[in-house]
Short mmCIF file of C-alpha atoms and ligand atoms in Angstrom, two decimals:
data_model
loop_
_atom_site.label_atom_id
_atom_site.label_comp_id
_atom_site.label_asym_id
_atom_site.label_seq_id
_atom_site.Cartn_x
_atom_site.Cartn_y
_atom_site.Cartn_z
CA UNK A 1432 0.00 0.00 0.00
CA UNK A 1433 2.99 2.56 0.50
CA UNK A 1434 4.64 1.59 -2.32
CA UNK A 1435 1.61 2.74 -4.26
CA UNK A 1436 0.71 5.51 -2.30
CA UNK A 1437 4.76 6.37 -3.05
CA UNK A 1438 4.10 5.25 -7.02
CA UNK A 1439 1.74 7.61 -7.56
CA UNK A 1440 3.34 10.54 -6.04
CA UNK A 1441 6.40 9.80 -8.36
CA UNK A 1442 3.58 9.49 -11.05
CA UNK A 1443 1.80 12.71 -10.30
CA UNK A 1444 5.62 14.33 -9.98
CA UNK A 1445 6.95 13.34 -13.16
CA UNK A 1446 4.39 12.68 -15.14
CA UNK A 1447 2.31 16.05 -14.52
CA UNK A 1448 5.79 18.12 -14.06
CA UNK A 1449 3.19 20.34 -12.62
CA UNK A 1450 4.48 22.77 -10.24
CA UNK A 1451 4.10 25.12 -7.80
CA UNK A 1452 6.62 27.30 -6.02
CA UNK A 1453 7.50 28.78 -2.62
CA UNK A 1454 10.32 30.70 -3.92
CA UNK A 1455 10.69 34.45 -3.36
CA UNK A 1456 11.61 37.15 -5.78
CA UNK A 1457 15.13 37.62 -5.79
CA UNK A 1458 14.65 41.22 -4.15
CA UNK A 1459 12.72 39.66 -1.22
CA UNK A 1460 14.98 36.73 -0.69
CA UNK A 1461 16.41 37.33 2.17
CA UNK A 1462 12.81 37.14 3.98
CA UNK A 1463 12.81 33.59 1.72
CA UNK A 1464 10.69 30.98 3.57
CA UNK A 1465 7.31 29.24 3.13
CA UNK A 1466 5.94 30.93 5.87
CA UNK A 1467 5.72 34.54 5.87
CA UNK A 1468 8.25 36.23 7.97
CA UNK A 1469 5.51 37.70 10.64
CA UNK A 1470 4.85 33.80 11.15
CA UNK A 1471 8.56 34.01 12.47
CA UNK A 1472 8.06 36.57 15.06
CA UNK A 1473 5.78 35.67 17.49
CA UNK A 1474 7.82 38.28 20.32
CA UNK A 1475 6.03 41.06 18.66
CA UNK A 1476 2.42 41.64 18.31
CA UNK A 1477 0.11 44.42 17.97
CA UNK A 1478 3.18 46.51 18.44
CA UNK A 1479 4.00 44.86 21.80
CA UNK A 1480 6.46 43.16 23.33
CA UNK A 1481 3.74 40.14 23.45
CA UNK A 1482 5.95 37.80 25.82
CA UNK A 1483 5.80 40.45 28.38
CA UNK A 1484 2.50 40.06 29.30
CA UNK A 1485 -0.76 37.75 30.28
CA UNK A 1486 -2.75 37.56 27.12
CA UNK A 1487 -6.50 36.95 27.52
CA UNK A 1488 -8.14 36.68 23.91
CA UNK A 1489 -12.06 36.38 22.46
CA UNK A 1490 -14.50 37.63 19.96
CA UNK A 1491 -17.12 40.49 20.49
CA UNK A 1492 -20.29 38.74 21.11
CA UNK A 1493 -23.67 39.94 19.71
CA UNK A 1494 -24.89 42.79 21.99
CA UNK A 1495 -21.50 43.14 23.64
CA UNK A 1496 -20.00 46.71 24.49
CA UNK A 1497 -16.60 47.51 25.60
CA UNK A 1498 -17.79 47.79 28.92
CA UNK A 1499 -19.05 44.02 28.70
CA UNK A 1500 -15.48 43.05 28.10
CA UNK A 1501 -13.16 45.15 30.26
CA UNK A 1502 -15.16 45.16 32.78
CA UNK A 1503 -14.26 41.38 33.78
CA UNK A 1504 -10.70 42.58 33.42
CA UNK A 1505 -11.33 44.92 36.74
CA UNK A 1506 -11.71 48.06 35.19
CA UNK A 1507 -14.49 50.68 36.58
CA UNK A 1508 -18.03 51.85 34.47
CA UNK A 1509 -16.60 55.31 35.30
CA UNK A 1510 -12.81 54.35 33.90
CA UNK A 1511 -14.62 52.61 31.01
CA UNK A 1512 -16.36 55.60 30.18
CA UNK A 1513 -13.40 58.17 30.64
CA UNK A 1514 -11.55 55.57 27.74
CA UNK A 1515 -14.24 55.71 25.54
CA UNK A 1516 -14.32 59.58 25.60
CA UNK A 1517 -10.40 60.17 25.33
CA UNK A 1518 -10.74 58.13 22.52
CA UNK A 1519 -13.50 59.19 20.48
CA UNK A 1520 -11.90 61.43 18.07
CA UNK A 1521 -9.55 58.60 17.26
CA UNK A 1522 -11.45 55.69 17.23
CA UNK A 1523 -15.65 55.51 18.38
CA UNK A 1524 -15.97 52.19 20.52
CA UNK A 1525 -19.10 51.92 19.25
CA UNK A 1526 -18.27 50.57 16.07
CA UNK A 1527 -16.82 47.84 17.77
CA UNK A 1528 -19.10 44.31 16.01
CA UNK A 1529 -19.73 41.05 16.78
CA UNK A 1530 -17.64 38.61 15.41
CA UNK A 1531 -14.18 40.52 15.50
CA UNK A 1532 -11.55 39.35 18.01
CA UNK A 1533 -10.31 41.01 20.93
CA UNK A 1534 -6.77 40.46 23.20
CA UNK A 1535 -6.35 42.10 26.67
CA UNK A 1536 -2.80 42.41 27.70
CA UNK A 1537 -2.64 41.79 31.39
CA UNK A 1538 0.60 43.10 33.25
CA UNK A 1539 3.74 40.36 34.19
CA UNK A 1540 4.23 42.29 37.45
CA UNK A 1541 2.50 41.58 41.20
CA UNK A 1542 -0.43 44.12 39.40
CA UNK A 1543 -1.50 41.63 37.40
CA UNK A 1544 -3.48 44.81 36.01
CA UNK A 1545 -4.82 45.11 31.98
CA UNK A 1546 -2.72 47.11 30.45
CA UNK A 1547 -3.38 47.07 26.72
CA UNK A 1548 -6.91 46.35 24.58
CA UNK A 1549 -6.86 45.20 21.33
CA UNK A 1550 -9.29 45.41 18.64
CA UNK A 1551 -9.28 43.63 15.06
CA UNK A 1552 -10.86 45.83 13.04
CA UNK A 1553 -10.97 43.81 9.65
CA UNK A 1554 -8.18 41.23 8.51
CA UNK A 1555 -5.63 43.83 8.22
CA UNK A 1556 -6.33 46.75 10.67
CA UNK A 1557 -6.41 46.82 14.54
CA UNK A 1558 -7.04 49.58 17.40
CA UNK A 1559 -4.82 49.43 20.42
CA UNK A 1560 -5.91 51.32 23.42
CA UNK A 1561 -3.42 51.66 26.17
CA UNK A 1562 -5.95 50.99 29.51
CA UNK A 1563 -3.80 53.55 31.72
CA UNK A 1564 -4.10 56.66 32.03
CA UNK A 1565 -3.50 58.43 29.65
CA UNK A 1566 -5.82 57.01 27.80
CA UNK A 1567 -5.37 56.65 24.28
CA UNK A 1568 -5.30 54.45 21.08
CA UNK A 1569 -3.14 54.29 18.31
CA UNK A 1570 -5.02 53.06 14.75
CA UNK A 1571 -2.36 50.35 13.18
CA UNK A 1572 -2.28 47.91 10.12
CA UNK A 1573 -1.01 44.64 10.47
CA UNK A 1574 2.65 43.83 8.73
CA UNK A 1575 1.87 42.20 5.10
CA UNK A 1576 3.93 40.06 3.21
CA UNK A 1577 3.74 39.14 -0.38
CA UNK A 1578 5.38 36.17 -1.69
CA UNK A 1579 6.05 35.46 -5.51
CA UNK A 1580 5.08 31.96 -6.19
CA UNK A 1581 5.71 29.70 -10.02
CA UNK A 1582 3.07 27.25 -11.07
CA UNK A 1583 3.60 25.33 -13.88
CA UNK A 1584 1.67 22.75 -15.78
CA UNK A 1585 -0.80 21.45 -18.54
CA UNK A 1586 -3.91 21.27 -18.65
CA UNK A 1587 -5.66 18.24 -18.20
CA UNK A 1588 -8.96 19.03 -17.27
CA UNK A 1589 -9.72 22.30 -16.42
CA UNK A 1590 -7.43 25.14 -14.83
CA UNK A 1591 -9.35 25.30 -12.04
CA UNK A 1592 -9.14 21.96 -11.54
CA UNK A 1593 -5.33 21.48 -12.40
CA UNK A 1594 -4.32 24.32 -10.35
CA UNK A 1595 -6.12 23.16 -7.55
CA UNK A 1596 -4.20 19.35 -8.61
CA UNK A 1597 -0.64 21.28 -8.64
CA UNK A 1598 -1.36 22.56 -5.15
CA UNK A 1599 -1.75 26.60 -6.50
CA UNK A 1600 -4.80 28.67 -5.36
CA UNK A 1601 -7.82 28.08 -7.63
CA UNK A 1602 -8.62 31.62 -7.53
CA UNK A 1603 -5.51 31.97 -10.17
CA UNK A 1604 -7.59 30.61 -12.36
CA UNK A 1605 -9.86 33.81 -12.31
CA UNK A 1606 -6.82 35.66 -12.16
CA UNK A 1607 -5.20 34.13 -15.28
CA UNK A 1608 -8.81 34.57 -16.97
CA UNK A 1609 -8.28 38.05 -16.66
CA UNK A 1610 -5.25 38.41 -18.03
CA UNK A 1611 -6.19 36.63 -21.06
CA UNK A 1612 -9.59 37.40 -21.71
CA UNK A 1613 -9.49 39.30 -24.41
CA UNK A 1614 -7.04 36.55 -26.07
CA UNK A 1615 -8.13 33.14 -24.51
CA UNK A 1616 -11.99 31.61 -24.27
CA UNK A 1617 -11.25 29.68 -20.84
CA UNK A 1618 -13.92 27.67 -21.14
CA UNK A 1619 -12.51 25.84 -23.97
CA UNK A 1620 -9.17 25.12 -23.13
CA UNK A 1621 -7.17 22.27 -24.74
CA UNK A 1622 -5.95 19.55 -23.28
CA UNK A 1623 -1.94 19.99 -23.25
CA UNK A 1624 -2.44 24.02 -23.34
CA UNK A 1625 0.67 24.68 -20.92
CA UNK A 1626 1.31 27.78 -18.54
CA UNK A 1627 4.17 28.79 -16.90
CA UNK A 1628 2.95 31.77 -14.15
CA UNK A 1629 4.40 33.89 -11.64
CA UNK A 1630 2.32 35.39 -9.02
CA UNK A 1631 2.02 37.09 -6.28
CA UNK A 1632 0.22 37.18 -2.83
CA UNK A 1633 -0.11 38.88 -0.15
CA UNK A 1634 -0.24 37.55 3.56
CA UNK A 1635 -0.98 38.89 7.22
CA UNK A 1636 -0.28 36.56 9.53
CA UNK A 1637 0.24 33.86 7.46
CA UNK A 1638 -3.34 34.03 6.18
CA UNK A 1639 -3.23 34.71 2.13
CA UNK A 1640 -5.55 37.87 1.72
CA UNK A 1641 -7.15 39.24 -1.63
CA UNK A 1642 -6.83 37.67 -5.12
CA UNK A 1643 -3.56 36.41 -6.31
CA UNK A 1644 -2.03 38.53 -8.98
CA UNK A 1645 -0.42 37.65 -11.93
CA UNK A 1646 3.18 39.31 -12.71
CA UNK A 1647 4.47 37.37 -15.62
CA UNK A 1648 2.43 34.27 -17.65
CA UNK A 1649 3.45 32.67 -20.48
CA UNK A 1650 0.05 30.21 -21.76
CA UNK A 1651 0.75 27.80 -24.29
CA UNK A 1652 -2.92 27.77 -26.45
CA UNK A 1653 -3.68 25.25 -29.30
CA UNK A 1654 0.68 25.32 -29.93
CA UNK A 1655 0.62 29.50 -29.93
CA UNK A 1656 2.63 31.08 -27.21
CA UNK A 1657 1.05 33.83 -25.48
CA UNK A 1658 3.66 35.49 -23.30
CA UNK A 1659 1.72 38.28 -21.00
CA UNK A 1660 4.02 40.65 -18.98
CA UNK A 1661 2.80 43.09 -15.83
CA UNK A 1662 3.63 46.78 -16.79
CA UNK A 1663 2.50 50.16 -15.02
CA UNK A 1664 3.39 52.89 -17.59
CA UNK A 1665 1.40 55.75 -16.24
CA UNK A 1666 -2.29 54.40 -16.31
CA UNK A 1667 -1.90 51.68 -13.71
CA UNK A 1668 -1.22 48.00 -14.01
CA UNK A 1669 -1.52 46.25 -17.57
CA UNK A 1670 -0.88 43.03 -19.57
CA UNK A 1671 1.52 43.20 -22.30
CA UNK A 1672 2.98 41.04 -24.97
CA UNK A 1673 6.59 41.28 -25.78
CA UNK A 1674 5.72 43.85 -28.91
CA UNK A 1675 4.79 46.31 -25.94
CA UNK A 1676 0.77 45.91 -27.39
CA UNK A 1677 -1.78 45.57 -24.84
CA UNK A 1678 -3.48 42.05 -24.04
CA UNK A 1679 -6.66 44.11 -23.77
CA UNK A 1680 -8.45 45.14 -27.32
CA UNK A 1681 -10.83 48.42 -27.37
CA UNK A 1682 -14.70 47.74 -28.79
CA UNK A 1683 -15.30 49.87 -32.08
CA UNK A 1684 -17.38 53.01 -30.71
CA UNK A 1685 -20.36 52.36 -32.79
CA UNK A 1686 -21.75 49.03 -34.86
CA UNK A 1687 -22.54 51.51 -38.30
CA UNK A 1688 -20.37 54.41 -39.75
CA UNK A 1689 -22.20 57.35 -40.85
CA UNK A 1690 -24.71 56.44 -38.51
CA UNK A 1691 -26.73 58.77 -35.96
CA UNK A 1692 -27.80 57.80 -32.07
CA UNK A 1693 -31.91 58.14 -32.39
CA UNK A 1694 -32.14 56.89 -29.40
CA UNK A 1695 -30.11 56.05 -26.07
CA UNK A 1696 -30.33 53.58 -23.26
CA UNK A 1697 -33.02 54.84 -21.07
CA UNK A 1698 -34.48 52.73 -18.08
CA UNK A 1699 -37.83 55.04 -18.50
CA UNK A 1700 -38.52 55.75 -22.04
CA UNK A 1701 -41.75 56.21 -23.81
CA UNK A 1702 -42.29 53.34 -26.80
CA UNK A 1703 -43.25 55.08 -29.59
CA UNK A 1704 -45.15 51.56 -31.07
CA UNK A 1705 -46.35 50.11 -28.02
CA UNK A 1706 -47.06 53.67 -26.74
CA UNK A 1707 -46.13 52.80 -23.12
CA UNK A 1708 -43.14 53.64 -20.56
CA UNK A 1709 -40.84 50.75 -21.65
CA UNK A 1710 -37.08 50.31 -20.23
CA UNK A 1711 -34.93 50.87 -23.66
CA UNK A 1712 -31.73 48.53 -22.69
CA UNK A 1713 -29.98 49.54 -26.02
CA UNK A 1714 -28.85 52.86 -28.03
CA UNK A 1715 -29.96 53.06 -31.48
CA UNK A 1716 -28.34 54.38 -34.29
CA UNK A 1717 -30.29 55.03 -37.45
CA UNK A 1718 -28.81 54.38 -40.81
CA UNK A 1719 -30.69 53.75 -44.44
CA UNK A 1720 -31.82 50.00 -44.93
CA UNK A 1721 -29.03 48.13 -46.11
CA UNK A 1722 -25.96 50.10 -44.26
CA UNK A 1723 -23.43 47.18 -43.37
CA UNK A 1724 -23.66 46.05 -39.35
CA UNK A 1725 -20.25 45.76 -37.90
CA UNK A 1726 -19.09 43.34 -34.87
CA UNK A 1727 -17.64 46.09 -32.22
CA UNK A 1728 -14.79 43.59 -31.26
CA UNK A 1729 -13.75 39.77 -32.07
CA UNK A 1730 -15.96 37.17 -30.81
CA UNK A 1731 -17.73 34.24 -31.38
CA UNK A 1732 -22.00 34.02 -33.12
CA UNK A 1733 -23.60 32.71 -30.06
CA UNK A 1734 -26.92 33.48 -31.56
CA UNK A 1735 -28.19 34.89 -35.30
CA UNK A 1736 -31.88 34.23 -34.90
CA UNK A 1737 -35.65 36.03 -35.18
CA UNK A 1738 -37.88 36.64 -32.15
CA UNK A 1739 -41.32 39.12 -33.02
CA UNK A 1740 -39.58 42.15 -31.02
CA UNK A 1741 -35.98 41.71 -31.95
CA UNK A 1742 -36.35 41.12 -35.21
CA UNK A 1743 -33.57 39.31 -37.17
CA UNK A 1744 -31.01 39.92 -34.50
CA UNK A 1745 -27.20 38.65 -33.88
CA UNK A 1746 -25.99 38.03 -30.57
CA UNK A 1747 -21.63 37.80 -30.20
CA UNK A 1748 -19.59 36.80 -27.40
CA UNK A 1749 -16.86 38.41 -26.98
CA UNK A 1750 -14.89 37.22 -23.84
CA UNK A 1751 -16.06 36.10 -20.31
CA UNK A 1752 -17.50 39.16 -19.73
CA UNK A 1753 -18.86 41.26 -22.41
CA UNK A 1754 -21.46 40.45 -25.20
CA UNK A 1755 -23.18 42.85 -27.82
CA UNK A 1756 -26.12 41.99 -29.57
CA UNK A 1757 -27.41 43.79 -32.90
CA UNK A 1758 -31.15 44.29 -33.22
CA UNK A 1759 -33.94 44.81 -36.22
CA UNK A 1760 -31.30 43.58 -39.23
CA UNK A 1761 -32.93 43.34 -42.73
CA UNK A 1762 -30.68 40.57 -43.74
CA UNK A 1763 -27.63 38.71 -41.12
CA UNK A 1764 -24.28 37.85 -42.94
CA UNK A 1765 -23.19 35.30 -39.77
CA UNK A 1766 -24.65 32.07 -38.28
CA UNK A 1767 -24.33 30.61 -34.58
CA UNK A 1768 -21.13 29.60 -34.14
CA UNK A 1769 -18.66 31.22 -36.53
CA UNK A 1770 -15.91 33.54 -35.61
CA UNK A 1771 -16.23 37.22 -36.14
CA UNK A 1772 -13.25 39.43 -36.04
CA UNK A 1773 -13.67 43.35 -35.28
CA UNK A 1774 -15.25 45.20 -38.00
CA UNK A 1775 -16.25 42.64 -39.81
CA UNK A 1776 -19.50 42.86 -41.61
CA UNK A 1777 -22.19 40.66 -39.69
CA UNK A 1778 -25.42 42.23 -41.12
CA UNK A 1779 -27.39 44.86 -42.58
CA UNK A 1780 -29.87 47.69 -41.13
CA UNK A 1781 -33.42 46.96 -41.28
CA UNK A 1782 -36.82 47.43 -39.29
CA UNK A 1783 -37.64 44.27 -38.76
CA UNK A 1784 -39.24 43.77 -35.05
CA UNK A 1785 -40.74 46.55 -33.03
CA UNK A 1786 -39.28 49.02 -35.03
CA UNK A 1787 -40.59 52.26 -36.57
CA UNK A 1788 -37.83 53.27 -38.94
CA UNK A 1789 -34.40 51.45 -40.45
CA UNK A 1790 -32.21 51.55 -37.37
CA UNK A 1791 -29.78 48.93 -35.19
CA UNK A 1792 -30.93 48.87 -31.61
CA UNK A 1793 -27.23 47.79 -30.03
CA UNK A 1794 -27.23 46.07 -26.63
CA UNK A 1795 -24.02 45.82 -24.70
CA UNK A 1796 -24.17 42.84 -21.98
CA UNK A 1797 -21.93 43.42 -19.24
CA UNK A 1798 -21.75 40.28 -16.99
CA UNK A 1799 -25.02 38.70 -18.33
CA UNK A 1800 -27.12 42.27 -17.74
CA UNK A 1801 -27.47 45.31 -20.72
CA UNK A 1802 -25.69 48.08 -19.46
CA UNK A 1803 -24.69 51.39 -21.46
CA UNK A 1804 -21.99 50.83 -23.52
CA UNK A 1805 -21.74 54.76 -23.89
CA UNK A 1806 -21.08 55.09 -19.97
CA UNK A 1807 -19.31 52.09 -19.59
CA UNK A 1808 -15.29 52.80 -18.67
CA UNK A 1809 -13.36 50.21 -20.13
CA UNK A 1810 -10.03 49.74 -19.34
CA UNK A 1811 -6.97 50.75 -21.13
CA UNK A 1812 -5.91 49.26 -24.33
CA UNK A 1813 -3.24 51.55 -25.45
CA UNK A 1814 0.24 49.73 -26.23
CA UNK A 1815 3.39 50.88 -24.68
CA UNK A 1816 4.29 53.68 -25.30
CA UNK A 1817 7.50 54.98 -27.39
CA UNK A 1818 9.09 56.84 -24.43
CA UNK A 1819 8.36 53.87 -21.94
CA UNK A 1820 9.63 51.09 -24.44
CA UNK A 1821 12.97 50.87 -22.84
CA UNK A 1822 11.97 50.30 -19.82
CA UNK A 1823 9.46 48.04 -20.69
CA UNK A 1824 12.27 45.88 -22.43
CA UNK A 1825 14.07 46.02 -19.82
CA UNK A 1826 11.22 44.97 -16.60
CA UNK A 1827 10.72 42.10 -19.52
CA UNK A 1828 14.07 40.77 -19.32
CA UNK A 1829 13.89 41.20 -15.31
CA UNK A 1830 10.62 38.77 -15.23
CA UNK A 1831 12.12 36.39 -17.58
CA UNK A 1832 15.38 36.17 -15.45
CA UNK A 1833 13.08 36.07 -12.18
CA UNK A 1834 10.73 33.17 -13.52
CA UNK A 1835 14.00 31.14 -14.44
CA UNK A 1836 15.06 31.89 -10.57
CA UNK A 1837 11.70 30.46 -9.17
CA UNK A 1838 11.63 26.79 -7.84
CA UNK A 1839 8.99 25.10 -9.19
CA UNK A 1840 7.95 22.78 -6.69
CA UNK A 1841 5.25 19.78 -6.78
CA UNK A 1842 2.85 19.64 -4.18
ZN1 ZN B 3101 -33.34 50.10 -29.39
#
C-alpha cells in the first residue's frame, strides 16, 4: 500500500511536471521561507512586546460593548467611560461588532493589572488602546507580506481543476482569466495548453488575503505562445505582450459608420409603437436600410436568430465578460457559431421587429445584464508607449530572469 501511495506521487511528480513554487523574488529573498516572515516573530504583536505580558483573547459577542469586556478585566463603568471619551476622536468604541476578536494584555508584574486592549478591526487593521491613564489608542495595520510563487503545468482538465491538482490557489484561475480574456476563451481550453505563471500574494499573519495577482504568464494555447508581462506605464497596471501591445483590445465606438444615435439607453422611455413607458436597454443608431452592421470587437456568433420584437437579430460573445447583440437587421451575414473578427460585416440595417424606422438597436451585456456601452469605462488598451519602451524591455528581461530563478515545486 505505501509503495503505491509512493508510485503515484512519483507518477503525479513526473508525469504532470506540474508545479508550484514557494520561492521568493530575488529582491525579497532574504525574507525567503514558506511561511511569511511575521509567522517568524511571534515576540512582537500588535506593536508589543507580546511575551511580556498575560494575554486573555475572544470575539465580540452579539450585543457586547466595551464595557461588557473590560469590565471582567477589573476596570471601573466610570474608567470605562473616561476611555471611551479620550478616545473618540480617534477611534468611536461603538463601532466595535460582533464577530471581531479582541486580546487584553494583562501586566507580568505583582499588578496583574490590563494594560493594553486590542481590537481587530478587519483582517488587516487593529485599534490598540493603552488601559492607563493616559488614555489613548493608536489606529495600526497589520505587517503584510507578499510572496512570488511559479506554477507550472498542462492542462488536463480544467485550470481550475489542475491548479487546484498542482497545489496553486484556484482563484488563479480567475486571475489568469483576466489576463487573457481578451485573447483566450477559458472555457474551452485544450488539453496539453501549458502555462508557466508567476504570481504574487499577499499575507498577514500567514493568512493569504485578496486575489492572487499575476506578474508574468506565459500560456501555451492550441501550440501559440502567449507570453503576457505586468507593466504600469502611467495608467496603472496592464498586460503586455513582448511587442509592448496591450493584451486588452478596445470595442469599435459604434456598430454603423455614418450612422446617428436616435435613441439612447433609457431605463424610463416612452415606446413610440407600443405607446407605453418601456425600459430601452440599447442605443440606437439610425442608418438607411441596407448600411453594413459591424461586430464592435472579435468574438464568437452565439446566436443569429428572429424573435417578433428583436427582429432578425445577432448576438456575439466576446470574452467572459462582455457580449453585444445587434437588433432589427434586414438581412444577417453570420450564423451561430462562426468567428467574427472586429469590424467585420455581420449584417445589414433593417426594421424588422418593433421598429418604426431602419435603425440597429445595439445592446451591450456586461456580466449577463445590458448596461450602457456609452457610460461604460473600459479599461486601457493603449500599447506601450515609445518613451516607456525601454523600460518596458528592460522589466521584460527582469521577469524572464526572475521566472528562471523560481523553484517550481510539486505539491
Ligand atoms: Zn433600441
Amino acid at each position: 500500500m505505501i509503495t503505491r501511495f509512493l508510485n503515484l506521487q512519483v507518477f503525479v511528480c513526473v508525469c504532470i511536471f506540474l508545479a508550484m513554487g514557494c520561492g521568493l523574488a530575488p529582491e525579497s529573498r532574504e525574507a525567503a521561507n514558506n511561511e511569511p516572515a511575521v509567522a517568524d516573530k511571534p515576540l512582537e504583536r500588535f506593536g508589543l512586546l507580546w511575551e511580556a505580558f498575560d494575554v486573555d483573547s475572544g470575539v465580540v459577542a452579539s450585543g457586547q460593548s466595551l464595557s461588557h469586556i473590560l469590565s471582567p478585566a477589573g476596570m471601573t463603568a466610570g474608567e470605562i467611560t473616561l476611555l471611551a471619551q479620550a478616545t473618540h476622536s480617534e477611534y468611536d468604541v461603538r463601532n466595535m461588532r460582533s464577530g471581531k476578536s479582541w486580546w487584553i494584555a494583562y501586566d507580568r508584574d505583582s499588578s496583574s493589572s490590563a494594560a493594553h486592549f486590542i481590537y481587530q478591526r478587519n483582517a488587516r487593521e487593529y485599534a490598540r488602546f493603552s488601559l492607563q491613564k493616559p488614555y489613548q489608542v493608536t489606529l495600526e495595520s497589520l505587517p503584510a507580506d507578499t510572496l512570488i510563487r511559479r506554477t507550472k503545468g498542462t492542462i488536463e482538465n480544467s485550470l481550475y481543476v489542475d491548479l487546484d491538482r498542482l497545489g496553486a490557489p484556484t482563484t488563479l484561475a480567475l486571475a489568469m482569466a483576466n489576463v487573457y480574456a481578451w485573447t483566450v476563451d477559458f472555457s474551452r481550453l485544450q488539453k496539453g495548453d501549458e502555462f508557466d505563471v508567476m504570481y504574487e500574494r499577499t499575507y498577514i499573519n500567514g493568512e493569504p488575503m485578496g486575489m492572487p495577482r499575476v506578474i508574468a504568464c506565459n500560456f501555451q494555447h492550441r501550440g501559440k505562445e502567449l507570453p503576457a508581462f505586468r507593466f504600469d506605464q502611467g495608467e496603472g497596471f496592464d498586460y503586455f505582450d513582448e511587442a509592448g501591445q496591450s493584451l486588452r483590445k478596445a470595442f469599435l465606438k459604434a456598430p454603423v459608420e455614418f450612422s446617428r444615435i436616435s435613441s439612447r439607453y433609457n431605463l424610463k422611455r416612452f415606446h413610440p409603437i407600443l405607446q407605453k413607458t418601456k425600459a430601452h436597454y440599447g442605443t440606437d443608431y439610425a442608418a438607411p436600410k441596407g448600411t453594413p452592421i459591424i461586430s464592435v470587437g472579435d468574438g464568437v456568433v452565439s446566436k443569429s436568430s428572429y424573435t417578433k420584437g428583436n427582429g432578425k437579430y445577432v448576438k456575439i460573445r466576446h470574452n467572459n465578460t462582455y457580449e453585444t447583440q445587434y437588433l432589427h437587421m434586414s438581412r444577417r451575414a453570420v450564423s451561430a457559431g462562426e468567428r467574427v473578427t472586429q469590424g467585420q460585416v455581420i449584417g445589414y440595417v433593417g426594421s424588422t421587429g418593433l421598429a418604426t424606422g431602419p435603425h440597429v438597436c445595439f445592446r451591450f451585456w456586461k456580466n449577463g445584464k445590458q448596461v450602457d456601452h456609452l457610460r461604460e469605462e473600459f479599461p486601457p488598451s493603449t500599447p506601450i508607449m515609445y518613451n516607456q519602451m525601454e523600460a518596458f524591455q528592460t522589466t521584460i528581461q527582469e521577469l524572464n530572469a526572475a521566472i528562471g530563478s523560481l523553484k517550481v515545486e510539486a505539491k
